[in-house]
Amino acid sequence: MKLITVIGARPQFIKSAPFSDVFRKKHKEIVIHTGQHYDKNMSDIFFKELRIPEPDYHLGVGSGNHGFQTGRMLEKIEDIILKEKPDGLLVYGDTNSTLAGALAASKLHIPVFHVEAGLRSYHKRMPEEQNRVLTDHISDLLLCPTKTAVENLKKEGITKGVILTGDIMYDTVNRFIKLSNSRYSKDAWLESLKAENEVIPSDLQEKEYYLATIHRAENTDDLKKLQIIFSAFEKLDKPVLIPLHPRTRKLIDKLNIKFKNVTIINPVGYLLMLYLTANAYMIVTDSGGLQKEAYFLKTPCTTLRDQTEWVETLEYGWNMLSRIEVQTITKTATRKLDCLKHSQAPLFGDGKAAEYICQAILKRA
Ligand code: UD1
Ligand code: UDP
């Protein structure tokens, strides 16, 4: 079978690693990198660390408004589909790269396979919600990470082609956690942070720091919200380490805050990120993927949003949502961590999502 896979943003590289590995053992996969993310530490580093095959096509689309970015991708992906004549096209998640890939294939009557189908925040203004709803409605296979996702699709009348596979990010974590530990345990994580960044506090200790990430449009488009988030971080009872997304980095300088408790660093590779996540006191984030990784690695999480698509992580308070208010953020992040007394149910599958996705695609082809 000949499959085209479209990826373009950091979490998609991470999700693609286990599937590409399984699928390529017997079948042909052609990878298109849209170029949505292009900085070295937002793209190349993941291909190297996770041994993801080099893309067959690099579209170099780069940043821009939604219409511009999605439109350029659509045009270029269409040309490649016409040339390669694949049996199907695979997309991950809910970025503009996802929608462009799905739309290009659907219009040419090429079956669309959507990994991470069925997620909903029911927040219509969110660009990711628009991308995922549209993608789901033109997909032929809807590969769902959770039972909730299957139910969400049912509510929209989508039952054909829906398959519960478990979460592909769980596969990636399981594959790489040992390597992450062997590379970064003892003081190697600190040495590595110091080598790449100018100001790392010397007293940073495992389980004694918050690890935070912020990049979601709803939190970054409004500078007042960013100001509130960073003011709350300054008030937390432990140092806050933030590998900052370039989108937010560009805005933060405008805030002119003198940080004492917050250390901003460049985005890190996946292996170091896993280590930092597993050894943090708590994750504070608006990322989708990181909420799950926190849960997989049994690190409590505070999510700086009004909704989450990953409702399973809220069980026993492993993850808690916080409105963007200084007091609410600090209160939620310093809550009593009763969740640590509870074991977790296997709500994200058995870590073999890549195999189930592969089987489903081959059966459909
Ligand atoms: C995108 C996805 C989001 C996902 C996130 C993962 C959409 C609509 N959003 O958001 O769902 O959670 O990726 O990280 O697809 N930039 C750089 N260098 C890069 C990439 C981006 O400087 O390598 C800067 C640019 O100024 C760009 C901004 O970040 O304008 C936003 O990038 P973009 O890809 O549009 O959206 P993300 O916020 O990354
Ligand atoms: N991540 C990483 N380095 C960083 C920040 C995040 O490797 O500096 C990883 C993180 O562990 C997770 C993924 O990137 O696997 C999440 O991507 P992001 O938060 O950008 O997107 P989202 O999941 O919100 O779509």
Coordinates of C-alpha atoms and ligand atoms in Angstrom, one line a residue:
M1 CA 0.0 0.0 0.0
K2 CA 1.2 3.6 -0.7
L3 CA 0.3 6.1 1.9
I4 CA 0.9 9.9 2.1
T5 CA 1.4 11.3 5.6
V6 CA 1.1 15.0 6.1
I7 CA 2.9 16.5 9.1
G8 CA 4.1 20.0 9.9
A9 CA 3.9 21.0 13.6
R10 CA 5.9 19.8 16.6
P11 CA 3.3 17.5 18.1
Q12 CA 2.8 15.9 14.7
F13 CA 6.4 14.9 14.4
I14 CA 6.2 13.3 17.9
K15 CA 2.9 11.5 17.0
S16 CA 4.3 10.2 13.7
A17 CA 7.4 8.4 15.1
P18 CA 5.7 5.1 16.2
F19 CA 3.4 4.8 13.3
S20 CA 6.0 5.4 10.6
D21 CA 8.2 2.8 12.3
V22 CA 5.4 0.1 12.2
F23 CA 3.9 1.0 8.8
R24 CA 7.3 1.2 6.9
K25 CA 8.2 -2.4 7.9
K26 CA 6.0 -3.6 5.0
H27 CA 4.5 -0.6 3.2
K28 CA 5.4 2.6 1.4
E29 CA 4.9 5.9 3.2
I30 CA 5.6 9.2 1.6
V31 CA 6.0 12.0 4.1
I32 CA 5.1 15.6 3.4
H33 CA 6.4 18.2 5.9
T34 CA 4.4 21.4 5.3
G35 CA 7.0 23.6 7.0
Q36 CA 4.4 25.0 9.5
H37 CA 7.1 24.7 12.1
Y38 CA 10.6 25.3 10.9
D39 CA 13.0 26.5 13.7
K40 CA 15.6 23.9 14.4
N41 CA 14.2 23.2 17.9
M42 CA 10.6 23.1 16.6
S43 CA 11.3 20.6 13.8
D44 CA 14.8 19.1 13.0
I45 CA 15.5 18.1 16.5
F46 CA 12.5 15.7 16.6
F47 CA 13.5 14.0 13.3
K48 CA 16.9 13.4 14.7
E49 CA 16.0 12.3 18.2
L50 CA 13.0 10.2 17.4
R51 CA 14.7 8.7 14.2
I52 CA 11.8 9.8 12.0
P53 CA 12.4 9.3 8.3
E54 CA 13.4 12.5 6.4
P55 CA 10.3 14.0 4.7
D56 CA 10.0 13.1 1.0
Y57 CA 8.6 16.6 0.3
H58 CA 9.2 19.8 2.3
L59 CA 6.7 22.5 1.4
G60 CA 8.5 25.3 3.3
V61 CA 5.2 27.1 3.8
G62 CA 6.2 28.8 7.1
S63 CA 4.1 31.2 9.2
G64 CA 1.2 33.5 8.3
N65 CA -2.5 34.1 8.7
H66 CA -4.7 31.0 8.7
G67 CA -6.0 31.4 5.2
F68 CA -2.6 32.1 3.7
Q69 CA -0.9 29.2 5.5
T70 CA -3.7 26.7 4.9
G71 CA -4.2 27.8 1.3
R72 CA -0.5 27.5 0.4
M73 CA -0.4 24.0 1.9
L74 CA -3.6 22.9 0.1
E75 CA -2.2 23.9 -3.3
K76 CA 1.1 22.2 -2.8
I77 CA -0.3 19.0 -1.3
E78 CA -2.8 18.7 -4.2
D79 CA 0.1 18.7 -6.7
I80 CA 1.9 15.9 -4.8
I81 CA -1.3 13.8 -4.5
L82 CA -1.9 14.1 -8.3
K83 CA 1.7 13.0 -8.9
E84 CA 2.0 10.2 -6.4
K85 CA -1.5 8.8 -6.7
P86 CA -1.6 7.3 -3.1
D87 CA -4.1 4.8 -1.8
G88 CA -4.8 7.0 1.2
L89 CA -3.6 10.1 3.1
L90 CA -3.0 10.2 6.9
V91 CA -3.2 13.3 9.1
Y92 CA -2.6 13.8 12.8
G93 CA -4.4 16.1 15.3
D94 CA -5.9 19.5 14.6
T95 CA -3.4 22.0 13.1
N96 CA -3.7 23.9 9.8
S97 CA -1.4 21.2 8.3
T98 CA -4.1 18.6 9.3
L99 CA -6.9 20.4 7.6
A100 CA -4.9 21.2 4.5
G101 CA -3.9 17.6 4.0
A102 CA -7.4 16.2 4.6
L103 CA -9.1 18.7 2.4
A104 CA -6.6 18.2 -0.5
A105 CA -7.1 14.4 -0.4
S106 CA -10.9 14.5 0.1
K107 CA -11.4 16.7 -3.0
L108 CA -9.4 14.3 -5.0
H109 CA -11.4 11.3 -3.6
I110 CA -8.4 9.9 -1.8
P111 CA -9.4 8.2 1.5
V112 CA -8.5 10.4 4.5
F113 CA -7.3 8.7 7.7
H114 CA -7.5 11.0 10.8
V115 CA -5.4 10.1 13.9
E116 CA -6.7 11.8 17.0
A117 CA -10.2 12.0 15.6
G118 CA -13.3 12.9 17.7
L119 CA -11.7 15.4 20.1
R120 CA -13.8 18.4 21.0
S121 CA -13.5 21.4 23.2
Y122 CA -16.9 22.7 22.0
H123 CA -15.2 26.1 21.8
K124 CA -15.9 27.1 18.2
R125 CA -13.6 30.1 18.0
M126 CA -10.6 27.9 18.7
P127 CA -8.7 27.3 15.4
E128 CA -7.9 23.7 16.4
E129 CA -11.7 23.0 17.0
Q130 CA -12.4 24.3 13.5
N131 CA -9.7 22.2 12.0
R132 CA -10.7 19.0 13.8
V133 CA -14.4 19.2 13.2
L134 CA -13.9 19.9 9.5
T135 CA -11.3 17.1 9.2
D136 CA -13.5 14.6 11.0
H137 CA -16.4 15.3 8.7
I138 CA -14.3 14.5 5.6
S139 CA -12.4 11.6 7.0
D140 CA -13.0 8.0 5.9
L141 CA -11.2 6.4 9.0
L142 CA -11.6 8.2 12.3
L143 CA -8.9 6.8 14.6
C144 CA -9.9 7.7 18.1
P145 CA -7.6 7.9 21.1
T146 CA -10.3 7.6 23.8
K147 CA -13.9 6.4 24.3
T148 CA -14.9 10.0 24.8
A149 CA -13.8 10.8 21.3
V150 CA -15.9 7.9 19.9
E151 CA -18.9 9.3 21.8
N152 CA -18.3 12.8 20.6
L153 CA -18.4 11.6 17.0
K154 CA -21.6 9.6 17.6
K155 CA -23.2 12.9 18.8
E156 CA -22.4 14.4 15.4
G157 CA -23.8 11.4 13.6
I158 CA -20.4 9.9 12.6
T159 CA -20.2 6.2 13.3
K160 CA -18.9 4.8 10.0
G161 CA -15.1 4.3 9.9
V162 CA -14.8 5.1 13.7
I163 CA -12.2 3.0 15.4
L164 CA -10.9 3.2 19.0
T165 CA -7.1 2.7 18.8
G166 CA -5.8 4.3 22.0
D167 CA -3.6 7.3 22.1
I168 CA -0.5 7.4 19.8
M169 CA 1.3 9.8 22.1
Y170 CA 1.2 7.0 24.8
D171 CA 3.1 4.8 22.3
T172 CA 5.7 7.5 21.8
V173 CA 6.2 8.1 25.6
N174 CA 6.6 4.3 26.2
R175 CA 9.1 4.0 23.3
F176 CA 11.4 6.9 24.4
I177 CA 11.1 7.1 28.2
K178 CA 14.0 4.7 28.9
L179 CA 16.3 6.6 26.5
S180 CA 15.3 9.9 28.0
N181 CA 16.1 8.6 31.5
S182 CA 19.5 7.2 30.5
R183 CA 20.5 10.4 28.7
Y184 CA 19.3 12.9 31.3
S185 CA 19.4 11.3 34.8
K186 CA 21.8 12.4 37.6
D187 CA 22.8 15.9 36.7
A188 CA 22.8 15.5 32.9
W189 CA 19.5 17.3 32.5
L190 CA 20.8 20.4 34.3
E191 CA 24.1 20.3 32.4
S192 CA 22.2 20.2 29.2
L193 CA 19.9 23.1 30.1
K194 CA 23.0 25.1 31.1
A195 CA 24.7 24.4 27.9
E196 CA 21.8 25.6 25.8
N197 CA 20.6 28.6 27.9
E198 CA 22.3 31.5 29.6
V199 CA 20.5 31.7 32.9
I200 CA 19.6 28.4 34.6
P201 CA 19.1 28.7 38.4
S202 CA 21.8 26.6 40.1
D203 CA 19.4 25.4 42.8
L204 CA 16.9 23.7 40.4
Q205 CA 16.1 20.3 41.8
E206 CA 14.0 17.4 40.7
K207 CA 10.3 17.6 41.9
E208 CA 11.0 21.1 43.1
Y209 CA 10.0 23.1 40.0
Y210 CA 7.0 23.8 37.9
L211 CA 7.4 23.1 34.2
A212 CA 5.2 25.4 32.1
T213 CA 4.4 25.9 28.5
I214 CA 2.2 28.5 26.9
H215 CA 1.3 28.9 23.2
R216 CA -2.4 28.6 22.7
A217 CA -3.9 31.5 20.6
E218 CA -6.6 32.1 23.3
N219 CA -3.9 32.9 25.9
T220 CA -1.3 34.6 23.6
D221 CA -3.5 36.8 21.4
D222 CA -4.4 39.0 24.4
L223 CA -1.4 40.5 26.0
K224 CA -3.4 41.1 29.2
K225 CA -3.9 37.4 29.6
L226 CA -0.2 36.7 29.1
Q227 CA 0.5 39.3 31.7
I228 CA -1.8 37.6 34.2
I229 CA -0.3 34.2 33.5
F230 CA 3.3 35.3 34.0
S231 CA 2.3 37.4 37.1
A232 CA 0.8 34.2 38.6
F233 CA 4.0 32.3 37.8
E234 CA 6.0 34.9 39.7
K235 CA 3.9 34.2 42.8
L236 CA 4.3 30.4 42.8
D237 CA 6.1 28.7 45.7
K238 CA 8.7 26.9 43.5
P239 CA 10.8 28.0 40.5
V240 CA 9.0 27.9 37.1
L241 CA 10.9 26.6 34.1
I242 CA 9.4 27.5 30.8
P243 CA 10.6 26.1 27.5
L244 CA 8.9 28.9 25.5
H245 CA 7.2 28.4 22.2
P246 CA 8.5 31.0 19.6
R247 CA 5.0 32.5 19.3
T248 CA 5.0 33.4 23.0
R249 CA 8.7 34.4 23.1
K250 CA 8.0 37.1 20.5
L251 CA 5.2 38.6 22.7
I252 CA 6.8 38.3 26.1
D253 CA 9.4 41.0 25.5
K254 CA 6.6 43.5 25.0
L255 CA 5.5 42.8 28.6
N256 CA 8.7 44.1 30.1
I257 CA 8.4 42.0 33.3
K258 CA 11.5 41.5 35.4
F259 CA 11.4 37.8 36.2
K260 CA 12.6 36.4 39.6
N261 CA 10.8 33.1 39.9
V262 CA 10.4 32.4 36.2
T263 CA 13.2 31.0 34.0
I264 CA 12.5 31.2 30.3
I265 CA 14.4 28.8 28.1
N266 CA 14.4 27.8 24.4
P267 CA 12.1 25.0 23.4
V268 CA 13.8 21.7 24.2
G269 CA 14.0 18.3 22.4
Y270 CA 11.5 15.6 23.1
L271 CA 13.9 13.4 25.2
L272 CA 14.7 16.3 27.6
M273 CA 11.1 17.4 27.7
L274 CA 10.1 13.9 28.8
Y275 CA 12.7 14.0 31.5
L276 CA 11.6 17.5 32.7
T277 CA 8.0 16.4 32.7
A278 CA 8.5 13.2 34.6
N279 CA 10.6 15.0 37.2
A280 CA 8.6 18.2 37.7
Y281 CA 6.5 19.0 40.8
M282 CA 3.7 20.0 38.5
I283 CA 3.1 20.9 34.8
V284 CA 1.3 24.2 34.1
T285 CA 0.3 24.4 30.5
D286 CA -2.2 25.1 27.7
S287 CA -0.7 22.4 25.5
G288 CA -2.9 19.4 24.5
G289 CA -0.1 16.9 24.3
L290 CA 1.6 17.9 27.5
Q291 CA -1.5 17.4 29.6
K292 CA -1.5 13.8 28.5
E293 CA 2.2 13.3 29.0
A294 CA 1.9 14.7 32.5
Y295 CA -0.8 12.1 33.1
F296 CA 1.2 9.2 31.6
L297 CA 4.2 10.1 33.7
K298 CA 2.2 10.6 36.8
T299 CA 3.0 14.3 37.2
P300 CA 0.1 16.5 38.3
C301 CA -1.0 19.2 35.9
T302 CA -2.8 22.5 35.9
T303 CA -4.3 23.5 32.5
L304 CA -4.6 27.2 31.8
R305 CA -7.9 26.9 29.8
D306 CA -11.6 26.8 30.4
Q307 CA -12.0 23.5 28.7
T308 CA -9.9 20.4 27.8
E309 CA -10.4 17.8 25.1
W310 CA -8.6 15.3 27.4
V311 CA -11.3 15.0 30.0
E312 CA -9.9 11.7 31.2
T313 CA -6.9 13.5 32.7
L314 CA -9.2 15.3 35.1
E315 CA -9.9 12.0 37.0
Y316 CA -8.9 12.3 40.7
G317 CA -7.5 15.8 40.0
W318 CA -4.4 14.6 38.1
N319 CA -5.2 17.6 35.9
M320 CA -7.2 20.7 36.9
L321 CA -8.4 23.5 34.7
S322 CA -7.8 27.1 35.8
R323 CA -9.3 30.3 34.5
I324 CA -6.8 33.0 33.6
E325 CA -6.8 34.9 36.9
V326 CA -3.7 35.3 39.1
Q327 CA -5.4 34.0 42.3
T328 CA -7.1 31.0 40.5
I329 CA -3.9 30.0 38.9
T330 CA -1.8 30.1 42.1
K331 CA -4.6 28.4 44.1
T332 CA -4.9 25.6 41.5
A333 CA -1.2 25.1 41.1
T334 CA -0.6 24.9 44.9
R335 CA -3.5 22.6 45.6
K336 CA -3.1 19.5 47.8
L337 CA -2.1 16.7 45.5
D338 CA -4.4 13.9 46.6
C339 CA -4.2 12.5 43.0
L340 CA -0.8 11.0 44.0
K341 CA -2.6 8.5 46.2
H342 CA -4.7 7.1 43.3
S343 CA -3.7 4.7 40.6
Q344 CA -4.7 5.5 37.1
A345 CA -7.1 3.5 34.8
P346 CA -5.8 2.7 31.3
L347 CA -8.0 5.4 29.7
F348 CA -5.6 6.0 26.8
G349 CA -5.2 2.4 25.5
D350 CA -2.4 -0.1 25.8
G351 CA 0.4 1.7 24.1
K352 CA -0.1 -0.2 20.8
A353 CA -2.1 2.5 19.0
A354 CA 0.4 2.6 16.1
E355 CA -0.3 -1.1 15.4
Y356 CA -4.1 -0.7 15.6
I357 CA -3.9 2.3 13.3
C358 CA -1.8 0.4 10.8
Q359 CA -4.2 -2.6 10.9
A360 CA -7.2 -0.3 10.4
I361 CA -5.7 1.4 7.4
L362 CA -4.6 -1.8 5.7
K363 CA -8.1 -3.3 6.2
R364 CA -9.7 -0.2 4.7
A365 CA -7.4 0.0 1.7
Ligands
UD1_1 C1 0.2 25.4 16.0 C2 -1.2 24.8 15.9 C3 -1.6 24.4 17.3 C4 -0.5 23.5 18.0 C5 0.8 24.1 17.9 C6 1.9 23.1 18.4 C7 -2.6 25.7 14.2 C8 -3.8 26.7 13.9 N1 -2.1 25.8 15.4 O1 0.2 26.6 16.7 O2 -2.8 23.7 17.2 O3 -0.9 23.3 19.3 O4 1.1 24.4 16.5 O5 3.0 23.8 18.8 O6 -2.2 25.0 13.3 N2 7.0 30.3 14.9 C9 8.3 30.4 14.8 N3 9.0 29.3 14.5 C10 8.5 28.1 14.2 C11 7.1 28.0 14.2 C12 6.3 29.1 14.6 O7 8.9 31.5 15.1 O8 9.2 27.2 13.9 C13 6.2 31.5 15.4 C14 5.8 32.4 14.2 O9 5.8 33.7 14.6 C15 4.3 32.0 14.0 C16 3.9 31.7 15.4 O10 5.0 31.1 16.0 O11 3.6 33.1 13.4 C17 2.7 30.7 15.4 O12 3.0 29.5 14.7 P1 1.8 28.7 14.0 O13 2.4 27.4 13.4 O14 1.0 29.5 13.2 O15 0.9 28.3 15.3 P2 1.3 27.6 16.6 O16 1.0 28.6 17.7 O17 2.6 27.1 16.6
UDP2 N1 7.5 19.5 23.7 C1 8.9 19.4 23.4 N2 9.7 20.5 23.7 C2 9.2 21.6 24.3 C3 7.8 21.7 24.5 C4 7.0 20.7 24.2 O1 9.3 18.4 23.0 O2 10.0 22.6 24.5 C5 6.6 18.4 23.3 C6 5.7 17.9 24.4 O3 6.4 17.0 25.2 C7 4.6 17.3 23.6 C8 4.5 18.2 22.4 O4 5.7 18.9 22.3 O5 5.0 16.0 23.2 C9 3.4 19.1 22.6 O6 3.4 20.0 21.6 P1 2.7 21.5 21.7 O7 2.5 21.8 23.1 O8 3.5 22.4 20.9 O9 1.4 21.3 20.9 P2 -0.1 20.7 21.4 O10 0.1 19.4 21.9 O11 -0.7 21.7 22.3 O12 -0.8 20.7 20.1

